[in-house]
Coordinates of N, CA, C and O in Angstrom, one line a residue:
X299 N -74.6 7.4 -58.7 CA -75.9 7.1 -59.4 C -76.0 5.5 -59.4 O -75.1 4.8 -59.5
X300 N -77.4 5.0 -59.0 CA -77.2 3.8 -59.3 C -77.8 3.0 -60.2 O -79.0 3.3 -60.5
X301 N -77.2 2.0 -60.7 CA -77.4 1.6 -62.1 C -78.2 0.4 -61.9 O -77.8 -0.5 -61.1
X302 N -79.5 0.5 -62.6 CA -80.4 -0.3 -62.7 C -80.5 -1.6 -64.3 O -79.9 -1.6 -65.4
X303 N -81.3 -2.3 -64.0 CA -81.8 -2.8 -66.0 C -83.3 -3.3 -65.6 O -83.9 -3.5 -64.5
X304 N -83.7 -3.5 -66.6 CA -85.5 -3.7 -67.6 C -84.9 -4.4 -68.3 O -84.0 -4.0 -69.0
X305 N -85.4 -5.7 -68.1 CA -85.2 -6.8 -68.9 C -86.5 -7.5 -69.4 O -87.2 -8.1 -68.6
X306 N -86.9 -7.5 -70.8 CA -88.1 -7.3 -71.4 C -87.6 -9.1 -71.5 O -86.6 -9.7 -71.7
X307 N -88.9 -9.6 -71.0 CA -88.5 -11.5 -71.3 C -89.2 -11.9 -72.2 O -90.4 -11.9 -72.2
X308 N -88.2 -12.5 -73.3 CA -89.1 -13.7 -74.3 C -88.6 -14.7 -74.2 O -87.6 -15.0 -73.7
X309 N -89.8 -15.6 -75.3 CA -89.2 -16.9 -75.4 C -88.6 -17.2 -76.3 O -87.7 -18.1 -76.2
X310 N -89.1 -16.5 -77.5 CA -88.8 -16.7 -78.7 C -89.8 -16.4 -79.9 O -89.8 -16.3 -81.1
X311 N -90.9 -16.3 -78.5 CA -92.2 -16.0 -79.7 C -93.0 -14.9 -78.8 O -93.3 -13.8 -79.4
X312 N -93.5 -15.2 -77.1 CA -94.2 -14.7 -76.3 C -93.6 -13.8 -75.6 O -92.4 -14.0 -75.4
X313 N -94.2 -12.7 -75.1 CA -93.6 -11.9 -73.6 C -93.5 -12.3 -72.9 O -93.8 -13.5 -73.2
X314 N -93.3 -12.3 -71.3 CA -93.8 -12.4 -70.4 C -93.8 -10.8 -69.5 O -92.9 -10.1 -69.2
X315 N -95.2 -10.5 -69.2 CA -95.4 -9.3 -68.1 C -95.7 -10.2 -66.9 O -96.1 -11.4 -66.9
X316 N -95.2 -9.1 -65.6 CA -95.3 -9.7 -64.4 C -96.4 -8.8 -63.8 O -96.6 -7.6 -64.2
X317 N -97.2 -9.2 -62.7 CA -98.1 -8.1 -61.9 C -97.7 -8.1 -60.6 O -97.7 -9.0 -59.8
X318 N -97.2 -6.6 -60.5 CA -96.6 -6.3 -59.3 C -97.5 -6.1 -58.2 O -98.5 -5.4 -58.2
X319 N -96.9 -6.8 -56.9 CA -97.8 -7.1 -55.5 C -97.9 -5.8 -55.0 O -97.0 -5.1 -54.7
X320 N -100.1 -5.3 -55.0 CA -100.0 -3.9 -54.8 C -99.9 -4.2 -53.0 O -100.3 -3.2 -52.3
X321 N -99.6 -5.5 -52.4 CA -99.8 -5.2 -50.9 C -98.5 -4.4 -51.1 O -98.6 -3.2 -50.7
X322 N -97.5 -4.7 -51.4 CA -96.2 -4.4 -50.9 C -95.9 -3.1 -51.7 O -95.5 -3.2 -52.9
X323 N -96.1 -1.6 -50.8 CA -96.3 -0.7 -51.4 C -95.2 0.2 -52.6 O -95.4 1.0 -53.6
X324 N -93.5 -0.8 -51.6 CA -92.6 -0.1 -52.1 C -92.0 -0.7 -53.3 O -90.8 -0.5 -53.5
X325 N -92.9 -1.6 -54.5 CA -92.9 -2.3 -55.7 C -94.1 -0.9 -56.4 O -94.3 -0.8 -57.6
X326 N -94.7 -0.2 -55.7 CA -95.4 1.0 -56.7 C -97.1 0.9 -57.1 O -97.6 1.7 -57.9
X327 N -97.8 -0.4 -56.3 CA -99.0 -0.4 -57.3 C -99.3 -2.0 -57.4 O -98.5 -2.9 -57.1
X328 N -100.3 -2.3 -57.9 CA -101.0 -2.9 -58.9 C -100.6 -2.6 -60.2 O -100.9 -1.6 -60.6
X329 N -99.9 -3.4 -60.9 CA -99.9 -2.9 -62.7 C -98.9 -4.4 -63.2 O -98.2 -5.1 -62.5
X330 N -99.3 -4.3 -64.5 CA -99.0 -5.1 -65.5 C -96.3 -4.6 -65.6 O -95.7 -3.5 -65.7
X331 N -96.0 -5.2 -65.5 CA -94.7 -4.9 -65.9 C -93.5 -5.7 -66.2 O -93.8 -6.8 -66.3
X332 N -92.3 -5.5 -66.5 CA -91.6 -6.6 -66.1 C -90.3 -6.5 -65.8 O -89.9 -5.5 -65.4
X333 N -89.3 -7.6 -66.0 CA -88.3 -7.5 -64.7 C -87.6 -5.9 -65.0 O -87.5 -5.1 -65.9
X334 N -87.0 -6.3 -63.4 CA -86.7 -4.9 -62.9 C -85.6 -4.9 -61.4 O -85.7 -5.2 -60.2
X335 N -84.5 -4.4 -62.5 CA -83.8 -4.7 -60.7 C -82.0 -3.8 -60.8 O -81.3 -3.3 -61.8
X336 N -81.7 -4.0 -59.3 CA -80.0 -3.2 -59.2 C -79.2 -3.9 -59.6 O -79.6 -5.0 -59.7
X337 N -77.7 -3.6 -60.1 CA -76.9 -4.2 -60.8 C -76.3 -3.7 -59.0 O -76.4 -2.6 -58.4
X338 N -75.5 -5.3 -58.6 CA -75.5 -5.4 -57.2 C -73.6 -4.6 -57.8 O -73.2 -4.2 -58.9
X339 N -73.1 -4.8 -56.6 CA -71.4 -4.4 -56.6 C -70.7 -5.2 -57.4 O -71.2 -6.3 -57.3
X340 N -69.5 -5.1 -58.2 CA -69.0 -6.4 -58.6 C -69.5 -7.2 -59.5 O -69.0 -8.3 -59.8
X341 N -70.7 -6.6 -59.9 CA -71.3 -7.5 -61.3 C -72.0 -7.1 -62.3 O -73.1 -6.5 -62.1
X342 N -71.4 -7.3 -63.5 CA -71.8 -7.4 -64.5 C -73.1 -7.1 -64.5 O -73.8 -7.7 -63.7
X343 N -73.9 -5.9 -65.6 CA -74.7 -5.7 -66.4 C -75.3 -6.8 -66.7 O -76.3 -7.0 -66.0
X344 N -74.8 -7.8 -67.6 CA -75.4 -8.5 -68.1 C -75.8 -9.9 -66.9 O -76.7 -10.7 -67.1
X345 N -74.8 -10.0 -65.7 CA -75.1 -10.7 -64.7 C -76.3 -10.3 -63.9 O -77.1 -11.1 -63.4
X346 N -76.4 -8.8 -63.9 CA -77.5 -8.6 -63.3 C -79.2 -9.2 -64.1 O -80.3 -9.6 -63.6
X347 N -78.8 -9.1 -65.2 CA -79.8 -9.3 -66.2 C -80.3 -10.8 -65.6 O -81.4 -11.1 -65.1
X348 N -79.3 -11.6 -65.7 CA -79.5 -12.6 -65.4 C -80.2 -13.1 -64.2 O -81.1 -13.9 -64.3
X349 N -79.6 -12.5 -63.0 CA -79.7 -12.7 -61.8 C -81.3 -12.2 -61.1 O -81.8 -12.3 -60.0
X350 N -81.4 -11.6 -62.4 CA -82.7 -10.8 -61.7 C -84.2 -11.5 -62.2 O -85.3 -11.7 -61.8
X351 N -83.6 -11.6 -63.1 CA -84.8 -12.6 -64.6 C -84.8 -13.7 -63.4 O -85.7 -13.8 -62.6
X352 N -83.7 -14.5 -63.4 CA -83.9 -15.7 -62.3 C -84.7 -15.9 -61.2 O -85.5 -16.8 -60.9
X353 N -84.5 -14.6 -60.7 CA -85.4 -14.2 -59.2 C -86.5 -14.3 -58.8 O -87.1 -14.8 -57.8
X354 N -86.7 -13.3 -60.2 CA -88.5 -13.0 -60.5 C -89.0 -14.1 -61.1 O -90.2 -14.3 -61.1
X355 N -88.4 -14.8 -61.7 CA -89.2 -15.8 -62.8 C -88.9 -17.0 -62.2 O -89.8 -17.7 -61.7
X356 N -87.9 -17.2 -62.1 CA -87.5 -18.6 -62.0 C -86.9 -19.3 -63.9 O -86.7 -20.4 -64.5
X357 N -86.8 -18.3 -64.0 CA -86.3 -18.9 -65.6 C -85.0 -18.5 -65.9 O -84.5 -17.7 -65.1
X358 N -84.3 -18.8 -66.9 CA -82.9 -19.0 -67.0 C -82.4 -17.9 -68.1 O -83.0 -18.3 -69.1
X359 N -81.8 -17.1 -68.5 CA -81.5 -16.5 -69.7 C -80.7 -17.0 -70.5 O -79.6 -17.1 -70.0
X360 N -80.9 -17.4 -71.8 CA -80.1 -17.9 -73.0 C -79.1 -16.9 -73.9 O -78.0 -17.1 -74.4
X361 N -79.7 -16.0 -73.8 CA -79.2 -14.8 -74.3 C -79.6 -13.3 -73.7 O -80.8 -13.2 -73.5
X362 N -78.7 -12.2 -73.5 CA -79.3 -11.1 -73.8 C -78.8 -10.1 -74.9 O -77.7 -9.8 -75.2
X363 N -80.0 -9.8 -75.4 CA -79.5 -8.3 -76.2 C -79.9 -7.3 -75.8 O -81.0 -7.1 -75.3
X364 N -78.8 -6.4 -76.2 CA -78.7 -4.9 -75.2 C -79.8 -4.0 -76.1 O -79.3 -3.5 -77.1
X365 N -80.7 -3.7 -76.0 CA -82.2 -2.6 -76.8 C -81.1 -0.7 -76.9 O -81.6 0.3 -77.4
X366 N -79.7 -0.9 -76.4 CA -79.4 0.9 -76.6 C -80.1 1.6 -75.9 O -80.1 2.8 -76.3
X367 N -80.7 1.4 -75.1 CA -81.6 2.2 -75.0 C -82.1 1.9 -73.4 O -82.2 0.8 -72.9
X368 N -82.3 3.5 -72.7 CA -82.3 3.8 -71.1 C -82.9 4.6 -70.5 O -83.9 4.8 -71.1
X369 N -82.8 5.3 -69.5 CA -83.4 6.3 -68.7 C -82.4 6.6 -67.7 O -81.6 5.8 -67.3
X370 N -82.6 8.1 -67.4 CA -81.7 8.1 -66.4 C -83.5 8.6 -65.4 O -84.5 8.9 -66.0
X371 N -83.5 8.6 -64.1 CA -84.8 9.4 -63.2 C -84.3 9.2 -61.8 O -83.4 8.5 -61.4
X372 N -85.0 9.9 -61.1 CA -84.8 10.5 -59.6 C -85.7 9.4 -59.3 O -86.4 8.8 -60.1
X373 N -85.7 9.2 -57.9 CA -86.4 8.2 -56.9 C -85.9 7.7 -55.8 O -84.8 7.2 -55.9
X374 N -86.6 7.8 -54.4 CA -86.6 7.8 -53.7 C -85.1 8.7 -53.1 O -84.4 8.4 -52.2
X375 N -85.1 9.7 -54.0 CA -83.9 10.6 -53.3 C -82.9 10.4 -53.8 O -82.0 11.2 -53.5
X376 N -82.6 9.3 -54.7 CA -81.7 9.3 -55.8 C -81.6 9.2 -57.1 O -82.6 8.9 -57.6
X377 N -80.6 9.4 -57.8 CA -80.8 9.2 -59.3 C -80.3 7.5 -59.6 O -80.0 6.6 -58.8
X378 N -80.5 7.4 -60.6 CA -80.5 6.1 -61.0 C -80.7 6.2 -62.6 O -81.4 7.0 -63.2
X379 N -79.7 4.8 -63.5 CA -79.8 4.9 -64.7 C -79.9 3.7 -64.9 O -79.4 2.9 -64.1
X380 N -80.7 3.3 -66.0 CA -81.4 2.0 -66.3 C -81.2 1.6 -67.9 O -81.7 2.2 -68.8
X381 N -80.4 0.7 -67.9 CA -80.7 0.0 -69.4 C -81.4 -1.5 -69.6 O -81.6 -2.6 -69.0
X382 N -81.8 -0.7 -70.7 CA -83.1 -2.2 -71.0 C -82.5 -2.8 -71.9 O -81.9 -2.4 -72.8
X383 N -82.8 -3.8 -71.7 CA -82.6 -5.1 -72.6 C -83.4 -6.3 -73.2 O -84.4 -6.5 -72.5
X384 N -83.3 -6.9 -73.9 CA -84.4 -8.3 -74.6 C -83.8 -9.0 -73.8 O -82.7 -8.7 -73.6
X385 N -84.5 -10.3 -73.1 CA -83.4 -11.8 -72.7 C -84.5 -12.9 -72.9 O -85.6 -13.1 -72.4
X386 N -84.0 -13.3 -73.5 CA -84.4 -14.7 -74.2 C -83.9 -15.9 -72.9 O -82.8 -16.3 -72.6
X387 N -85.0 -16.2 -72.6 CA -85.5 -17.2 -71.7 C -85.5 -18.7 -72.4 O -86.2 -19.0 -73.4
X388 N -84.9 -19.5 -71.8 CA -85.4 -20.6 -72.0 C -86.6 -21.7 -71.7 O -86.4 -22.5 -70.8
X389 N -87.4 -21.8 -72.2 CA -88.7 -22.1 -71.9 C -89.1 -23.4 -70.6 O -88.8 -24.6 -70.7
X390 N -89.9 -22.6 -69.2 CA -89.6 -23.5 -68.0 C -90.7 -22.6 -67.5 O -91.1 -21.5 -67.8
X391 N -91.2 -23.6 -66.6 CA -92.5 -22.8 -65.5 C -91.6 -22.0 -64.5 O -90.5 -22.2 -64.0
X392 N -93.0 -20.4 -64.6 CA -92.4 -19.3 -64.3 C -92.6 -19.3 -62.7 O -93.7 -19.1 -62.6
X393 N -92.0 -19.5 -61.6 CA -92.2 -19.5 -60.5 C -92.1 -17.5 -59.4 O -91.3 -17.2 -58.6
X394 N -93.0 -17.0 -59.8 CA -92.9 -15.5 -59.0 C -92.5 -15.5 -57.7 O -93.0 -16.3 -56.9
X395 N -91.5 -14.4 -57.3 CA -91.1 -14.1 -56.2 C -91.8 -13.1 -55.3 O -92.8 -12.8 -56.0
X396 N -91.8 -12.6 -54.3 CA -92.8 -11.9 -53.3 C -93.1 -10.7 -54.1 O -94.1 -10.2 -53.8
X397 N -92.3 -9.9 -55.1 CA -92.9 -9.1 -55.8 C -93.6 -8.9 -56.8 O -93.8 -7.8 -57.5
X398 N -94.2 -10.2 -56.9 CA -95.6 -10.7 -58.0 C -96.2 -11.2 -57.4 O -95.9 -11.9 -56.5
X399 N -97.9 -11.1 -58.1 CA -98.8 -12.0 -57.4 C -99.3 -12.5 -59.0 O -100.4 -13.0 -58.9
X400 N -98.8 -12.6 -60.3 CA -99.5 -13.1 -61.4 C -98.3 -12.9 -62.8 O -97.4 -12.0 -62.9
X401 N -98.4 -13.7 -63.5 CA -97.9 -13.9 -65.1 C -98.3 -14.1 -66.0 O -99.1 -15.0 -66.0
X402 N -98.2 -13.6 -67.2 CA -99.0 -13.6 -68.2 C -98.0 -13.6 -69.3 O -97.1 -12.8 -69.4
X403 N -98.1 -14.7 -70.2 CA -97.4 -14.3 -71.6 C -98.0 -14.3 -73.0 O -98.6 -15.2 -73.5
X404 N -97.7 -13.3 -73.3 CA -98.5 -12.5 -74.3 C -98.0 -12.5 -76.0 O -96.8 -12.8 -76.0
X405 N -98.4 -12.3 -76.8 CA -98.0 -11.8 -78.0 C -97.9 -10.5 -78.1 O -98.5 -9.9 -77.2
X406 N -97.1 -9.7 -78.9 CA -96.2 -8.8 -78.9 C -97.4 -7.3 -78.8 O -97.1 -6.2 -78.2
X407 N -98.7 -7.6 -79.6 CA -99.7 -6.7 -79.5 C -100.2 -6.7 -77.8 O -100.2 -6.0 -76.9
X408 N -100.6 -7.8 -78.2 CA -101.1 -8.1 -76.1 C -100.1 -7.2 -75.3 O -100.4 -6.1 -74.7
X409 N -99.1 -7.7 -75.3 CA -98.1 -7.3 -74.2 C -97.8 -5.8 -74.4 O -97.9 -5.2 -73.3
X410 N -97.5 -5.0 -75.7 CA -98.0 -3.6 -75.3 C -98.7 -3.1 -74.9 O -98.6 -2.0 -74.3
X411 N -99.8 -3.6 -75.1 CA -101.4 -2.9 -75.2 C -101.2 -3.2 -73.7 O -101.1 -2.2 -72.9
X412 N -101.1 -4.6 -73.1 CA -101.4 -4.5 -71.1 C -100.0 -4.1 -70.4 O -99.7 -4.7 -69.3
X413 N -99.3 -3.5 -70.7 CA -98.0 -3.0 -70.4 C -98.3 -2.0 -70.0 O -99.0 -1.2 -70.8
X414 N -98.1 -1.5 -68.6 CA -97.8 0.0 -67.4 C -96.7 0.5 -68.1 O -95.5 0.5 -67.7
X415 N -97.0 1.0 -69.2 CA -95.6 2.3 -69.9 C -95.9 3.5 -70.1 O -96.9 3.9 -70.8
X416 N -95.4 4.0 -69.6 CA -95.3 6.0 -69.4 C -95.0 6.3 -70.8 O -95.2 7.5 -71.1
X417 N -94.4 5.6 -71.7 CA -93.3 6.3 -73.0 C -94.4 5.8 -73.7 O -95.4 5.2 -73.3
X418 N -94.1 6.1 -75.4 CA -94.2 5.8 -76.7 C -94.6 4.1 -76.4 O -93.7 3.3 -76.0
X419 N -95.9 3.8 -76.6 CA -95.7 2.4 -76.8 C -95.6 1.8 -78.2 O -95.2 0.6 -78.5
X420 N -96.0 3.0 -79.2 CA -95.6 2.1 -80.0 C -94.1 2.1 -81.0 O -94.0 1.5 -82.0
X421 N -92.8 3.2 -79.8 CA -91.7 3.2 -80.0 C -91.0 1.9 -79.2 O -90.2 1.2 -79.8
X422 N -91.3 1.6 -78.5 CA -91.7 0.3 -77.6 C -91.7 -0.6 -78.4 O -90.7 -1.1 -78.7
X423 N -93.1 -1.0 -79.1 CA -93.5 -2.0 -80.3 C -92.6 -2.2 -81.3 O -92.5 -3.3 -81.8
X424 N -91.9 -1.3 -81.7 CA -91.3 -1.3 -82.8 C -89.7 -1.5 -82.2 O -89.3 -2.6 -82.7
X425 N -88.6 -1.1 -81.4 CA -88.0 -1.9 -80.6 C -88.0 -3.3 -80.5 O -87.3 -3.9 -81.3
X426 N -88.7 -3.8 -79.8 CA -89.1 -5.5 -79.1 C -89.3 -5.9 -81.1 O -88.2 -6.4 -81.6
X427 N -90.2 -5.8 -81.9 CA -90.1 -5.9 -83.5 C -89.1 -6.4 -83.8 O -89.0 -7.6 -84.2
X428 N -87.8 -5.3 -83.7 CA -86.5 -5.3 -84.3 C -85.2 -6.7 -83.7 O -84.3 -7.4 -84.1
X429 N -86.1 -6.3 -82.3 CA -84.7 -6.6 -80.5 C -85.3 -8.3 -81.2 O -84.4 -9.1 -81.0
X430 N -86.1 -8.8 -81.7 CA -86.7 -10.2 -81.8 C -85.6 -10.8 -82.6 O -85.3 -12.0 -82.4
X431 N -85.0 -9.9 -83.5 CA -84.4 -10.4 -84.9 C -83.3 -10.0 -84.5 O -82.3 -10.2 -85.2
X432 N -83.1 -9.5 -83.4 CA -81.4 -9.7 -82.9 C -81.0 -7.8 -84.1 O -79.9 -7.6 -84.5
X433 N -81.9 -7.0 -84.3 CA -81.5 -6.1 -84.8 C -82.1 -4.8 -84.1 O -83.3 -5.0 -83.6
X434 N -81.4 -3.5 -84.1 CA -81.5 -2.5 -83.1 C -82.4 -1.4 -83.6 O -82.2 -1.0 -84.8
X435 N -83.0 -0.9 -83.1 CA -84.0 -0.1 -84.0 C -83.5 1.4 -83.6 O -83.9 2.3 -84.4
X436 N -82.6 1.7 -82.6 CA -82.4 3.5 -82.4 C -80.3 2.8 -83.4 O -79.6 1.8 -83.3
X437 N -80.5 3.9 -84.0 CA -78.9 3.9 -84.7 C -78.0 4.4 -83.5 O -77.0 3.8 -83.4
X438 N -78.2 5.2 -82.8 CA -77.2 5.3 -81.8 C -77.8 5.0 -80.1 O -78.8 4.4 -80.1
X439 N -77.4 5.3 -79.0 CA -77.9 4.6 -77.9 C -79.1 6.1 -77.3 O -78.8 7.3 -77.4
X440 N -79.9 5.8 -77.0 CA -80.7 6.2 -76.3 C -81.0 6.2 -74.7 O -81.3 5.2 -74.0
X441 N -80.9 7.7 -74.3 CA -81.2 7.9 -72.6 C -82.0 8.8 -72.8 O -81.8 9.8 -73.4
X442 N -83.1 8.3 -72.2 CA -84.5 9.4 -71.4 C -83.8 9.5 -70.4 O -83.2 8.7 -69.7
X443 N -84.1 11.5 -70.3 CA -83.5 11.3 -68.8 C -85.0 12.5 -68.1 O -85.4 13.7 -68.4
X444 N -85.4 11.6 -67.1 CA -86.5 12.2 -66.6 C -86.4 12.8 -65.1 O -87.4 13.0 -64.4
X445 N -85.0 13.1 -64.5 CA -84.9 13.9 -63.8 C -85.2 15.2 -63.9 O -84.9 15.7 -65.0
X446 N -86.0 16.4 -62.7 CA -86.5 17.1 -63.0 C -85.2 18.2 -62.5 O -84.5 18.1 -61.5
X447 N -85.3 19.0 -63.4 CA -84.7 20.5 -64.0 C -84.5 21.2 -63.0 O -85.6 21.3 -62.5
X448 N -83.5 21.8 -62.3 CA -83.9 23.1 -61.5 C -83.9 24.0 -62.0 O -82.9 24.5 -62.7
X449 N -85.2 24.7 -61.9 CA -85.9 25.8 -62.5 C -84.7 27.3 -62.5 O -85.1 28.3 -63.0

């Protein structure tokens, strides 16, 4: 399986969503989202956090906290499990990589309301709420798992 993270970026006050390049088909679209990436061989979860935030942004992580909370889903012929996380950015111009063509940082209402999310957004809202104050909103860890069933 391979293990992915969603790294939800603040500053301390703003989001940041990214808009993914709909030239480049195998990023999914046109849509509001944000980082998103593989935890390569040999590294740390939380390195990947880092390394990925870096990529896409050009910004540095100060901290991350872990949200408990994941997915497991099928794609492109494999499975894959993803944990999300808060990372607190240090405040720096966001420079996008070829899989953005725009950035936006938003306030907490903004940033759900223009957020490409399939789930509960306002289980979402209340999460990021909690994940701000360095406090966890599911009491134990949380996996959606949206691999489909053989019937």
């Amino acid at each position: 399986m391979n293990k992915k993270i969603l790294a939800v970026v603040c500053d301390g006050e703003k989001f940041l969503l990214l808009r993914y390049n709909s030239k480049d088909p195998s990023h999914g679209g046109d849509y509001w989202f944000t980082v998103t990436g593989s935890v390569e061989s040999e590294e740390s979860i939380e390195d990947a956090v880092k390394r990925e935030v870096k990529e896409e942004t050009n910004l540095d992580v100060a901290e991350i906290f872990d949200l408990k909370w994941g997915s497991v889903y099928s794609w492109g012929g494999e499975d894959h499990s993803e944990n999300n996380f808060l990372a607190f950015v240090e405040k720096g111009k966001v420079i996008l990589n070829e899989e953005h063509v725009d950035s936006e940082w938003l306030n907490l209402d903004n940033f759900i309301e223009k957020i490409n999310w399939d789930l509960n957004k306002e289980e979402l809202k209340k999460v990021l709420q909690k994940a701000i104050k360095r406090e966890l909103f599911f009491k134990k860890e949380k996996i959606d798992d949206f691999r489909k069933k053989a019937a």
